[in-house]
mmCIF file with all atom_site columns, C-alpha atoms in Angstrom:
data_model
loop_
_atom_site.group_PDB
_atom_site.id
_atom_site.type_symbol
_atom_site.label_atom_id
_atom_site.label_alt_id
_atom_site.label_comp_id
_atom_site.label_asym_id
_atom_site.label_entity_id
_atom_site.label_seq_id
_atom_site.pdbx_PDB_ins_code
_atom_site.Cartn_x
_atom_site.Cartn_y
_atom_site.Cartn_z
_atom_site.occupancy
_atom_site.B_iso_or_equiv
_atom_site.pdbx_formal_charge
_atom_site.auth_seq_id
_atom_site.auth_comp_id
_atom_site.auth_asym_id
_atom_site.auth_atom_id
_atom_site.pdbx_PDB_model_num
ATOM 1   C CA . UNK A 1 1   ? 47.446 -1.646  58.579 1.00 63.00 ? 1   UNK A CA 1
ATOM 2   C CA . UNK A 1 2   ? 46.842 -0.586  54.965 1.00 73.00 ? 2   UNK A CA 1
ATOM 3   C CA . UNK A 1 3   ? 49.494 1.767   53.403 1.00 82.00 ? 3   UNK A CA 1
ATOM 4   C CA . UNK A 1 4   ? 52.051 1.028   56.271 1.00 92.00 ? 4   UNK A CA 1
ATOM 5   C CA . UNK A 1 5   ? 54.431 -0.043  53.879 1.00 93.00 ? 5   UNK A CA 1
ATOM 6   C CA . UNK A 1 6   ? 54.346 2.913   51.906 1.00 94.00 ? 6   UNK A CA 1
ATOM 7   C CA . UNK A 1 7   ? 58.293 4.221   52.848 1.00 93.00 ? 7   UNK A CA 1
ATOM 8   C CA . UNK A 1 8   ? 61.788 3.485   52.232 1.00 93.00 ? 8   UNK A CA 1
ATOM 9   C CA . UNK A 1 9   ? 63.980 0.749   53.656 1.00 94.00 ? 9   UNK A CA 1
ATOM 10  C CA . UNK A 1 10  ? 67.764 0.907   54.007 1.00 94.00 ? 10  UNK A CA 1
ATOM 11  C CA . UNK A 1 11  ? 70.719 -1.874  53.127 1.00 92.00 ? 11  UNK A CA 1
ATOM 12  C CA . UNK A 1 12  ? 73.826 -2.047  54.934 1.00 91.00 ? 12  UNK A CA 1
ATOM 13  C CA . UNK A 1 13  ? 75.328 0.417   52.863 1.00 92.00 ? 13  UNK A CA 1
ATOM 14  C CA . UNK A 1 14  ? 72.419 3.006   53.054 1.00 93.00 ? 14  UNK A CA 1
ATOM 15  C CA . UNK A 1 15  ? 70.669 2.516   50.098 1.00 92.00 ? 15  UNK A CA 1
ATOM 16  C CA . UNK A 1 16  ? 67.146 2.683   49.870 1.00 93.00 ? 16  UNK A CA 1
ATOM 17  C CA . UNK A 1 17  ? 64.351 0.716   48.543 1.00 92.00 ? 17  UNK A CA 1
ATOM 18  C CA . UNK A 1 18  ? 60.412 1.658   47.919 1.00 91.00 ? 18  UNK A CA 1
ATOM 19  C CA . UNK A 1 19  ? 58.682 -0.396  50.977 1.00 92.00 ? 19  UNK A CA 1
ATOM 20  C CA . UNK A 1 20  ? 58.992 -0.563  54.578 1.00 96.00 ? 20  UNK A CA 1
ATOM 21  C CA . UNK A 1 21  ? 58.623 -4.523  54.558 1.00 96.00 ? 21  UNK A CA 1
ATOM 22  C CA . UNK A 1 22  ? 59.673 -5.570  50.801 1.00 97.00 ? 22  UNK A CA 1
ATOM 23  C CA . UNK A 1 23  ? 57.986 -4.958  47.801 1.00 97.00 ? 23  UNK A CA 1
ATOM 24  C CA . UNK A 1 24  ? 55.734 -7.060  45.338 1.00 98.00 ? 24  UNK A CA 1
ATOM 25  C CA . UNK A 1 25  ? 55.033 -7.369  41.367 1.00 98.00 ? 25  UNK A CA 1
ATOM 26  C CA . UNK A 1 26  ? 52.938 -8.707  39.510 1.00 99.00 ? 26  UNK A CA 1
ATOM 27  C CA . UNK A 1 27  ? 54.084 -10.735 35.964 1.00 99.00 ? 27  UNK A CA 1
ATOM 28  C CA . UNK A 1 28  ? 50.460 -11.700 34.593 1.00 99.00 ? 28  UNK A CA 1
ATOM 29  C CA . UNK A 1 29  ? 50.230 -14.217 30.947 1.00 99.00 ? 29  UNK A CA 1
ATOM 30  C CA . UNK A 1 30  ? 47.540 -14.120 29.557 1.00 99.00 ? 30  UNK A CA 1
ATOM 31  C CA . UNK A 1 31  ? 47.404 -16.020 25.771 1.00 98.00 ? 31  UNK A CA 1
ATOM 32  C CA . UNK A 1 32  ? 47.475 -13.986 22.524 1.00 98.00 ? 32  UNK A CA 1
ATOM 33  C CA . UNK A 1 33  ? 44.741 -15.316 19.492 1.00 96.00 ? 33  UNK A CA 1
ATOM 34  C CA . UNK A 1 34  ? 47.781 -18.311 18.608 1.00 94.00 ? 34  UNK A CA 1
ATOM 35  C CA . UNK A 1 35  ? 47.810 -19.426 21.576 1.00 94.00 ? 35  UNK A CA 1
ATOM 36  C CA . UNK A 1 36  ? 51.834 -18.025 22.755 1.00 96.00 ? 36  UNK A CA 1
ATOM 37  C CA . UNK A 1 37  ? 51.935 -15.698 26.120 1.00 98.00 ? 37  UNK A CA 1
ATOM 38  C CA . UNK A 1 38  ? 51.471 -12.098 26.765 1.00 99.00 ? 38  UNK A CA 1
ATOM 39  C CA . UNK A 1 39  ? 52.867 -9.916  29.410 1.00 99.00 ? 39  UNK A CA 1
ATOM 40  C CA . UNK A 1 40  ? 50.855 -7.306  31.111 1.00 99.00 ? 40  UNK A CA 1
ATOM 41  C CA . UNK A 1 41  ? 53.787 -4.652  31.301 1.00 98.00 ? 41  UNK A CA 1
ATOM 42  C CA . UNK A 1 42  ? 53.941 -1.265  33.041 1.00 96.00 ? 42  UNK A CA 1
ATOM 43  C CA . UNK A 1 43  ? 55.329 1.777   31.047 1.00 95.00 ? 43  UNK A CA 1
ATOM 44  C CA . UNK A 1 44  ? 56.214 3.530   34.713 1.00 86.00 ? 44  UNK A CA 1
ATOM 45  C CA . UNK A 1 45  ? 55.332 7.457   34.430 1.00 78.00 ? 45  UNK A CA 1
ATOM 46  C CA . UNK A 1 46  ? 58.040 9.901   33.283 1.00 74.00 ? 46  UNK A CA 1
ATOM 47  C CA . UNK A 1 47  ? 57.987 11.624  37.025 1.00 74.00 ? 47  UNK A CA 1
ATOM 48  C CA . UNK A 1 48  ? 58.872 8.246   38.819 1.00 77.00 ? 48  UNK A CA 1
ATOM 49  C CA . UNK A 1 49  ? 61.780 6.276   39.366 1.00 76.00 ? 49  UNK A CA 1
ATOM 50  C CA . UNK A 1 50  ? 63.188 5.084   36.295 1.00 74.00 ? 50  UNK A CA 1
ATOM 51  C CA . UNK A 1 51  ? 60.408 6.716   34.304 1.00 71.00 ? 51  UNK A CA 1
ATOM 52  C CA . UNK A 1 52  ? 60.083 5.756   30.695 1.00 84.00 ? 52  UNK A CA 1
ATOM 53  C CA . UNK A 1 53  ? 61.182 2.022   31.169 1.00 94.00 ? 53  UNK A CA 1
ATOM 54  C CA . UNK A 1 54  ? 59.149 -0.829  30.838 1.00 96.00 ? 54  UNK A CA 1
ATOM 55  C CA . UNK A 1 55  ? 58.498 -3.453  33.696 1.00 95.00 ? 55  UNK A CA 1
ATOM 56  C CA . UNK A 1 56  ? 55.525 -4.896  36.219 1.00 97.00 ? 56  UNK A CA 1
ATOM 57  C CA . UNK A 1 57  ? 52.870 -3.603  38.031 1.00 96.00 ? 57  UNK A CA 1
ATOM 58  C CA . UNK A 1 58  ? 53.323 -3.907  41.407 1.00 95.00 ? 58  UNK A CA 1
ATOM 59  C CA . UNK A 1 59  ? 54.541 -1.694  44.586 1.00 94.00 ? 59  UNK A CA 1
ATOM 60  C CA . UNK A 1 60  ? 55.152 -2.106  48.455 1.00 95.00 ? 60  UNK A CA 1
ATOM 61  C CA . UNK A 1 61  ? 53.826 -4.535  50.432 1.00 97.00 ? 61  UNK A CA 1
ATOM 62  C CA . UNK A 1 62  ? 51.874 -3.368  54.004 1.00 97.00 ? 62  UNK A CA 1
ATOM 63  C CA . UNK A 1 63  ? 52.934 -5.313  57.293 1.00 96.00 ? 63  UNK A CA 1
ATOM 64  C CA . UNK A 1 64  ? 50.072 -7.626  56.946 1.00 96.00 ? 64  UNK A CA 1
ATOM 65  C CA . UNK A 1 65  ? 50.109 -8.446  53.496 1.00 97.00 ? 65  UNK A CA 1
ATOM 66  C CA . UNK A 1 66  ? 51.998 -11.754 51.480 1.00 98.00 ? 66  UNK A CA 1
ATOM 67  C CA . UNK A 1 67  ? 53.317 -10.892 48.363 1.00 98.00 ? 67  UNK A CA 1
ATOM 68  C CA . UNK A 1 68  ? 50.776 -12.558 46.487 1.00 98.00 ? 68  UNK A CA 1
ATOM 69  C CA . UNK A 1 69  ? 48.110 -10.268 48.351 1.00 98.00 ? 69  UNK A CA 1
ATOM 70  C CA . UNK A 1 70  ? 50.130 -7.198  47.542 1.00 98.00 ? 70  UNK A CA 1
ATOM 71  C CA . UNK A 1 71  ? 51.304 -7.856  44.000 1.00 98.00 ? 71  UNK A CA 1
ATOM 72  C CA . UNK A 1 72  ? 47.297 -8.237  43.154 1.00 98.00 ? 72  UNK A CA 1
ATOM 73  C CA . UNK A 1 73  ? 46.321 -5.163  45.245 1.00 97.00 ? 73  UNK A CA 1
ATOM 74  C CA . UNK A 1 74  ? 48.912 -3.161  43.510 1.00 95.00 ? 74  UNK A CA 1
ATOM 75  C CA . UNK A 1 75  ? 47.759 -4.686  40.328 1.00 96.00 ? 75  UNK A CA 1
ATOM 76  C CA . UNK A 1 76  ? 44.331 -3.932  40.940 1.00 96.00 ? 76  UNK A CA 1
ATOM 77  C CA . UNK A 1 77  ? 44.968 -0.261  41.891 1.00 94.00 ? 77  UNK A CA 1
ATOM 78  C CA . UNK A 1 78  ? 47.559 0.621   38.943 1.00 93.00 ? 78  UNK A CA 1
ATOM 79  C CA . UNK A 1 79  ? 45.759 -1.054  36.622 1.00 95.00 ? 79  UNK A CA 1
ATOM 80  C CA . UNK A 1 80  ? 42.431 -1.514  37.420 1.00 95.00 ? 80  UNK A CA 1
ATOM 81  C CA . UNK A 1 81  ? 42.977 -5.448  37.302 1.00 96.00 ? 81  UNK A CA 1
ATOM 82  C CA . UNK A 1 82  ? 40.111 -7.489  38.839 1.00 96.00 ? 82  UNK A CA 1
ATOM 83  C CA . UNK A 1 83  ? 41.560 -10.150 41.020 1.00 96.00 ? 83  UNK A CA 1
ATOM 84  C CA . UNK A 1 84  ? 39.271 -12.880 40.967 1.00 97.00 ? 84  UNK A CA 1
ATOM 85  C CA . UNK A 1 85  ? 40.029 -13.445 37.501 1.00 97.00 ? 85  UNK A CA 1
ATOM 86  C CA . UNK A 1 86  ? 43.915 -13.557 38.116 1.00 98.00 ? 86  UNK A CA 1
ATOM 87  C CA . UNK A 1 87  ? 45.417 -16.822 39.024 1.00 97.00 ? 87  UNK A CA 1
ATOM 88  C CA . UNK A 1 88  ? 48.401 -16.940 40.989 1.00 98.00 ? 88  UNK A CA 1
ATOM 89  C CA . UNK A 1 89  ? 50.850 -20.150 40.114 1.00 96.00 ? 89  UNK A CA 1
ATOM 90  C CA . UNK A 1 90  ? 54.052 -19.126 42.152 1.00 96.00 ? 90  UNK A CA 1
ATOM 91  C CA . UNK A 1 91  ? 55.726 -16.571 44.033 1.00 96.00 ? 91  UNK A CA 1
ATOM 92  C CA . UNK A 1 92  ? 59.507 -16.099 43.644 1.00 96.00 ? 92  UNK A CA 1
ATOM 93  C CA . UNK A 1 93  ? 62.178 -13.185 45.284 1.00 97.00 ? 93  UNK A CA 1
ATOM 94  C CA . UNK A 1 94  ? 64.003 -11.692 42.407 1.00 97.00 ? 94  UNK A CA 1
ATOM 95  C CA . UNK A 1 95  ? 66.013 -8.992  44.539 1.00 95.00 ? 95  UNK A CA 1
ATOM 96  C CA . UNK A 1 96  ? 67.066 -9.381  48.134 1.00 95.00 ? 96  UNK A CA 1
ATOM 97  C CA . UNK A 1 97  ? 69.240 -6.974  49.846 1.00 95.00 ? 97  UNK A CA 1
ATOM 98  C CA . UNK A 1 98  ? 69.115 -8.729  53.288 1.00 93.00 ? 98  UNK A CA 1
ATOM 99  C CA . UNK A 1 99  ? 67.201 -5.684  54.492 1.00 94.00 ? 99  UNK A CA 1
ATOM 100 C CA . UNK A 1 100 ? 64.353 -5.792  51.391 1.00 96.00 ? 100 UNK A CA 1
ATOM 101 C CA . UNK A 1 101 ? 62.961 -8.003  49.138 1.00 97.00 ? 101 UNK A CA 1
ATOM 102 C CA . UNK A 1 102 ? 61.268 -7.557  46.101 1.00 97.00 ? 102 UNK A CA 1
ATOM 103 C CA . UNK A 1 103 ? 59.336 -10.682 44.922 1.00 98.00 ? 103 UNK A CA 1
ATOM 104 C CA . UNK A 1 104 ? 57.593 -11.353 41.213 1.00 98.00 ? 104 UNK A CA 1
ATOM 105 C CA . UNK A 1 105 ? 54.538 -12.745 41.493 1.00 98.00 ? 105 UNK A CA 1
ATOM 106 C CA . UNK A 1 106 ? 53.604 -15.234 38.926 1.00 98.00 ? 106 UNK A CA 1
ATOM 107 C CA . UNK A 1 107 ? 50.241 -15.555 37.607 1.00 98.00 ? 107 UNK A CA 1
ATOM 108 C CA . UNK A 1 108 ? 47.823 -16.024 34.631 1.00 98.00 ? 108 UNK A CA 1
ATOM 109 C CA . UNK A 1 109 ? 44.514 -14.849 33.100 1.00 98.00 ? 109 UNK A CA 1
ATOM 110 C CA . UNK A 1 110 ? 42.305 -16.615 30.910 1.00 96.00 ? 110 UNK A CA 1
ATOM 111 C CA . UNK A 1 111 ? 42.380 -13.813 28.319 1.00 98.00 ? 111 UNK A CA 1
ATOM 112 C CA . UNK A 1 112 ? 44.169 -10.195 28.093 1.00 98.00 ? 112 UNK A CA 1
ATOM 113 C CA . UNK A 1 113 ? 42.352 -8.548  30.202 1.00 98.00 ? 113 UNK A CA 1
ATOM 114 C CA . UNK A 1 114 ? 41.195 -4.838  29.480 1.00 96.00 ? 114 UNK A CA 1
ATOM 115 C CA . UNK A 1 115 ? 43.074 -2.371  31.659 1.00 96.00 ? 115 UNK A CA 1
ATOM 116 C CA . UNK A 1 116 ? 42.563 1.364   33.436 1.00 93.00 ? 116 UNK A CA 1
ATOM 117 C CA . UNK A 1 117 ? 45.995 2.689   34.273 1.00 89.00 ? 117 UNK A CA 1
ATOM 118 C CA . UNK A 1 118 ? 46.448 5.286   36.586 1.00 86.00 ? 118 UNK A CA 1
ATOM 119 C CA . UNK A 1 119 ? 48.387 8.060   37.320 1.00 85.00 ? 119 UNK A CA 1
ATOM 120 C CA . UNK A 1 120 ? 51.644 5.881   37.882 1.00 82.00 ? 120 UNK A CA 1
ATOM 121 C CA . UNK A 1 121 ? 51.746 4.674   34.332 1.00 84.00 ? 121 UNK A CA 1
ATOM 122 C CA . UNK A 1 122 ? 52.384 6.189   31.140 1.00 86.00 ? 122 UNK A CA 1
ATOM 123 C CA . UNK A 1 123 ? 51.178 3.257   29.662 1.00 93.00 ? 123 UNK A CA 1
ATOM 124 C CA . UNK A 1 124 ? 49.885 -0.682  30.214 1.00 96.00 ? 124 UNK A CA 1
ATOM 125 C CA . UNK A 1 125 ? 50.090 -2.955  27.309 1.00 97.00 ? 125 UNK A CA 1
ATOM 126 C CA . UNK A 1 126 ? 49.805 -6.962  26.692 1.00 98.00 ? 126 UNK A CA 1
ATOM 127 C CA . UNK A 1 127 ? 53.364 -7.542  25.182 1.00 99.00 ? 127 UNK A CA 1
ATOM 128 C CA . UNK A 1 128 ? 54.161 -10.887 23.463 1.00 99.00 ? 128 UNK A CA 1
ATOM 129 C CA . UNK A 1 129 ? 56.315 -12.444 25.901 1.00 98.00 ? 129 UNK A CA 1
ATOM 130 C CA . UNK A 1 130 ? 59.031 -12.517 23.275 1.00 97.00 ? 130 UNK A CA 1
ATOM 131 C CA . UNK A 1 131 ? 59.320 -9.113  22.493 1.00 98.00 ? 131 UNK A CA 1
ATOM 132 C CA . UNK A 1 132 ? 59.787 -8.104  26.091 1.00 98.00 ? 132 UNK A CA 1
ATOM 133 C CA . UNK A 1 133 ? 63.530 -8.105  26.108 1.00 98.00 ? 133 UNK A CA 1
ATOM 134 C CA . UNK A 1 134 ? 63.487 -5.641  23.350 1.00 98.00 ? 134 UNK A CA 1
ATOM 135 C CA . UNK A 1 135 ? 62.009 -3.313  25.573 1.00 98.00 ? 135 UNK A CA 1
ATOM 136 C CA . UNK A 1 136 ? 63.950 -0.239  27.955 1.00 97.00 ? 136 UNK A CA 1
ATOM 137 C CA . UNK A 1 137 ? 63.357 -2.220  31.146 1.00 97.00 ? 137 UNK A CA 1
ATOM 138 C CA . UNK A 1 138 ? 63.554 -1.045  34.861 1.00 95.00 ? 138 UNK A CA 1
ATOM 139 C CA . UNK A 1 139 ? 66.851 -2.495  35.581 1.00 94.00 ? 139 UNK A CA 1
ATOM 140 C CA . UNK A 1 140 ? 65.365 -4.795  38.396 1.00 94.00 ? 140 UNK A CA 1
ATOM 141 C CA . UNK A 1 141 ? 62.995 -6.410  36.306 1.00 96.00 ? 141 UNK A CA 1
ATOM 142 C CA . UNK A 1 142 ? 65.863 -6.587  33.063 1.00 97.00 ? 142 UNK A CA 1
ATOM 143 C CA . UNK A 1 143 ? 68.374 -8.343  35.918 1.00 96.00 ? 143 UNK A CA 1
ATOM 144 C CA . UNK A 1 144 ? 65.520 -11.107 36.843 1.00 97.00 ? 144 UNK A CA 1
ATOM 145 C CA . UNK A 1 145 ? 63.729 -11.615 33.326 1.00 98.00 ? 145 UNK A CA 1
ATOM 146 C CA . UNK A 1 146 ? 65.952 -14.381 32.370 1.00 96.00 ? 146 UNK A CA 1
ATOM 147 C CA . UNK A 1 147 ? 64.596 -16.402 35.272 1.00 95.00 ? 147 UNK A CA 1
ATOM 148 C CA . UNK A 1 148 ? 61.122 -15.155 34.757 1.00 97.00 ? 148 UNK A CA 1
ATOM 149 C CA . UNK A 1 149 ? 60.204 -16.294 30.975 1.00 97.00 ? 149 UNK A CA 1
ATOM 150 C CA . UNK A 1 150 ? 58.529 -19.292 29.777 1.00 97.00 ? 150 UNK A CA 1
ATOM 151 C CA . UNK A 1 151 ? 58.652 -21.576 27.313 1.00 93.00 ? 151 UNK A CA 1
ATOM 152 C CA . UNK A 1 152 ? 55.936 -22.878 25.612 1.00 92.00 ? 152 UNK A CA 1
ATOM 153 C CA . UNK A 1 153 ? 55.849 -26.306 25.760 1.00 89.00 ? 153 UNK A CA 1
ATOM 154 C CA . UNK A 1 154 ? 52.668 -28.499 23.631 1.00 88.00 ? 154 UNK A CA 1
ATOM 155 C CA . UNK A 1 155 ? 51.185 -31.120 25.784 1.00 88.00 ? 155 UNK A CA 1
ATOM 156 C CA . UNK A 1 156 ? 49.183 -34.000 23.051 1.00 89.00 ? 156 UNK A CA 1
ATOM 157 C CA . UNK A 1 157 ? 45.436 -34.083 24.067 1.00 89.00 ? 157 UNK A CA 1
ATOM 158 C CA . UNK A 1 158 ? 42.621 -35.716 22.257 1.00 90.00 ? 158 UNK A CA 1
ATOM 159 C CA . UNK A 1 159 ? 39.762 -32.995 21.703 1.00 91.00 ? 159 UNK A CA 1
ATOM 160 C CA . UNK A 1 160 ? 37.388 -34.548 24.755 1.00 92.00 ? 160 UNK A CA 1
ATOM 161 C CA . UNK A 1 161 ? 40.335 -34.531 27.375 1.00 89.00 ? 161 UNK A CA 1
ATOM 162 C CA . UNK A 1 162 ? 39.428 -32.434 30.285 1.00 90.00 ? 162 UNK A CA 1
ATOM 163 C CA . UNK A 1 163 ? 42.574 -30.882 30.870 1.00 88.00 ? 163 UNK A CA 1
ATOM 164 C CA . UNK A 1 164 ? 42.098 -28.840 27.774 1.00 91.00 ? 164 UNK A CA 1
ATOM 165 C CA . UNK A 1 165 ? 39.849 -26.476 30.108 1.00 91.00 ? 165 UNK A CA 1
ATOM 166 C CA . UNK A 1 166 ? 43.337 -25.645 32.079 1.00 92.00 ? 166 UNK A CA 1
ATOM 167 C CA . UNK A 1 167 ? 45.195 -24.685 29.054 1.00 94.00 ? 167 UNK A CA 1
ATOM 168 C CA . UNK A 1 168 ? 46.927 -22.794 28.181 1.00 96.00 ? 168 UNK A CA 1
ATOM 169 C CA . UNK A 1 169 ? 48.662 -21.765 31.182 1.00 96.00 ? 169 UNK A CA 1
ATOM 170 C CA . UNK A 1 170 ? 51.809 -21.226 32.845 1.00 96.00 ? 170 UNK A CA 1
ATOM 171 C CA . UNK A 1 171 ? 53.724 -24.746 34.773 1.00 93.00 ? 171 UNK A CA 1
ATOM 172 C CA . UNK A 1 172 ? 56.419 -24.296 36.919 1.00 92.00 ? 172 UNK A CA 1
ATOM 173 C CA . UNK A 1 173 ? 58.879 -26.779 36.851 1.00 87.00 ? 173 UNK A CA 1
ATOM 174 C CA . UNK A 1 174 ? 61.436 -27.563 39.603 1.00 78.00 ? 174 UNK A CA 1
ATOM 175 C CA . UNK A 1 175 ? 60.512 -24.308 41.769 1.00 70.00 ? 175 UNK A CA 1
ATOM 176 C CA . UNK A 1 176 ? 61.942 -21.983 38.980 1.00 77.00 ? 176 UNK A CA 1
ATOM 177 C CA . UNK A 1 177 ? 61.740 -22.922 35.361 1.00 89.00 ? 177 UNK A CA 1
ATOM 178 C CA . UNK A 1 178 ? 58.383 -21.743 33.634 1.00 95.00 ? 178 UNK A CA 1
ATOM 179 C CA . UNK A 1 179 ? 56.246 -23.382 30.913 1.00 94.00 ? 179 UNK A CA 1
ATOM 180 C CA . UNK A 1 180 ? 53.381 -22.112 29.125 1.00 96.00 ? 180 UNK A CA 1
ATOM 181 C CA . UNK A 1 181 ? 51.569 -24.978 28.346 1.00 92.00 ? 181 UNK A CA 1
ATOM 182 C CA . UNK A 1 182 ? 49.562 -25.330 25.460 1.00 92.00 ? 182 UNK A CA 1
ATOM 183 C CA . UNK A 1 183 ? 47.177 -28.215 24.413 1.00 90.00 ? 183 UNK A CA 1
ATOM 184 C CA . UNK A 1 184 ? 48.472 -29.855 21.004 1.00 86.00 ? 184 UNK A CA 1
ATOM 185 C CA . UNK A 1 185 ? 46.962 -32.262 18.786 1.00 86.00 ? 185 UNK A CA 1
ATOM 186 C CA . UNK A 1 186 ? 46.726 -35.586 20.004 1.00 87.00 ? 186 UNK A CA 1
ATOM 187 C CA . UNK A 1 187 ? 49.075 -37.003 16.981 1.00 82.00 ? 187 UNK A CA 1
ATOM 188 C CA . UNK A 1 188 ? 51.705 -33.717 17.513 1.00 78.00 ? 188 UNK A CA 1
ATOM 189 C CA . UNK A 1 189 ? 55.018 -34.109 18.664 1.00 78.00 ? 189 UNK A CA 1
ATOM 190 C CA . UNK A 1 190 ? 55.358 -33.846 22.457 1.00 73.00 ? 190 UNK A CA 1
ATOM 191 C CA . UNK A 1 191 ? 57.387 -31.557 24.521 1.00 73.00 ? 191 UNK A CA 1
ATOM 192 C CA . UNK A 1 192 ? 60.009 -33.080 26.338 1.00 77.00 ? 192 UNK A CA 1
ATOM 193 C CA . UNK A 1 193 ? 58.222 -31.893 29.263 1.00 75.00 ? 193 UNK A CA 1
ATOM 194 C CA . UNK A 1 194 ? 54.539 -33.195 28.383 1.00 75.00 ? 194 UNK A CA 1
ATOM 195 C CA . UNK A 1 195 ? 54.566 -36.070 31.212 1.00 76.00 ? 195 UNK A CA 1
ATOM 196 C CA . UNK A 1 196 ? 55.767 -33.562 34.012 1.00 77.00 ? 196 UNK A CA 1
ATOM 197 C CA . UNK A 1 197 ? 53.329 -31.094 32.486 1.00 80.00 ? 197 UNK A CA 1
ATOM 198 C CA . UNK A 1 198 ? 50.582 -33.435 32.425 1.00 76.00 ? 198 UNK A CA 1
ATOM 199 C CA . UNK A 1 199 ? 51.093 -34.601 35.927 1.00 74.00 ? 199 UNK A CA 1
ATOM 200 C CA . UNK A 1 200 ? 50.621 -31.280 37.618 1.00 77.00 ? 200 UNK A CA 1
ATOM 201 C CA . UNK A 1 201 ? 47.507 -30.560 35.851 1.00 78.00 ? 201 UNK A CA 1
ATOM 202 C CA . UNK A 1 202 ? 44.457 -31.417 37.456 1.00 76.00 ? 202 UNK A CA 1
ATOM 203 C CA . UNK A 1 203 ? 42.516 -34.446 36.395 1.00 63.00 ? 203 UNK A CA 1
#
């Protein structure tokens, strides 16, 4: 039923967490004009918890939602974010308390999409993905952003190869390591990863 997450769940030792069954965010790339990553980050409203930091949109999940359904539906009501142009590549659980879970959604947008924040944020802004650790983060997303960023990683394509359409992107690698691919010259020097990268793309 929608909004029957909306409430707190309890761990062993009685603390609680925002969402009756788990909780669900959203870390959207999208590619700045050189091509490198940007994050769509949340600067959470003064009046909420841990106002003033940084991190993702996102919020409780209802009973009959997966995380990638709620992390977009949050998205799309915090900041105004259309789905159909958001494509998820992986979901992951960052936090798990044994009573609650919180799990980052991973997904990308062809371009930064313009936003419409609501009363929940002070603030929504495309951050170069490497200037996010300099950032006040909400604690849960500083503890799991070491697992969460990419590296961008050139895959060598001749201008008339069809899996330049798919680029750049984000590839995940072995369940947990993230890529943001990027379509090189066909002459530059490859990523280590350009065969892997290559193979998961679609022909």
């Amino acid at each position: 039923m929608r909004g029957d997450g909306d409430g707190w769940a309890f761990s062993a030792s009685g603390a609680r967490y925002w969402g009756r069954f788990g909780a669900a965010g959203l870390l959207l790339r999208a590619p700045l004009p050189d091509g490198t990553p940007a994050v769509l980050l949340q600067h959470r409203a003064w009046w909420s918890h841990q106002g003033g930091t940084w991190g993702l949109p996102g919020g409780a999940r209802d009973s009959h939602e997966t995380p990638e359904q709620a992390a977009v539906r949050e998205a799309g009501e915090e900041a105004g974010l259309d789905g159909a142009r958001i494509a998820v590549r992986t979901a992951l659980v960052t936090a798990d308390v044994g009573t609650w879970t919180y799990t980052t959604v991973v997904a990308d947008a062809g371009e930064r999409l313009a936003v419409a924040p609501n009363q929940e944020s002070a603030e929504l802004r495309w951050v170069p993905e490497e200037e996010v650790a300099a950032l006040p983060l909400h604690t849960g997303f500083a503890a799991s952003w070491a697992r969460l960023r990419s590296t961008v990683a050139a895959v060598p394509l001749h201008a008339d190869d069809e899996r330049r359409r798919y680029l750049p992107r984000t590839v995940v690698i072995e369940s947990e390591m993230f890529l943001w691919a990027t379509a090189g010259a066909p002459d530059a020097e490859p990523s280590p990863l350009s065969s892997q990268i290559s193979a998961l793309l679609p022909s």
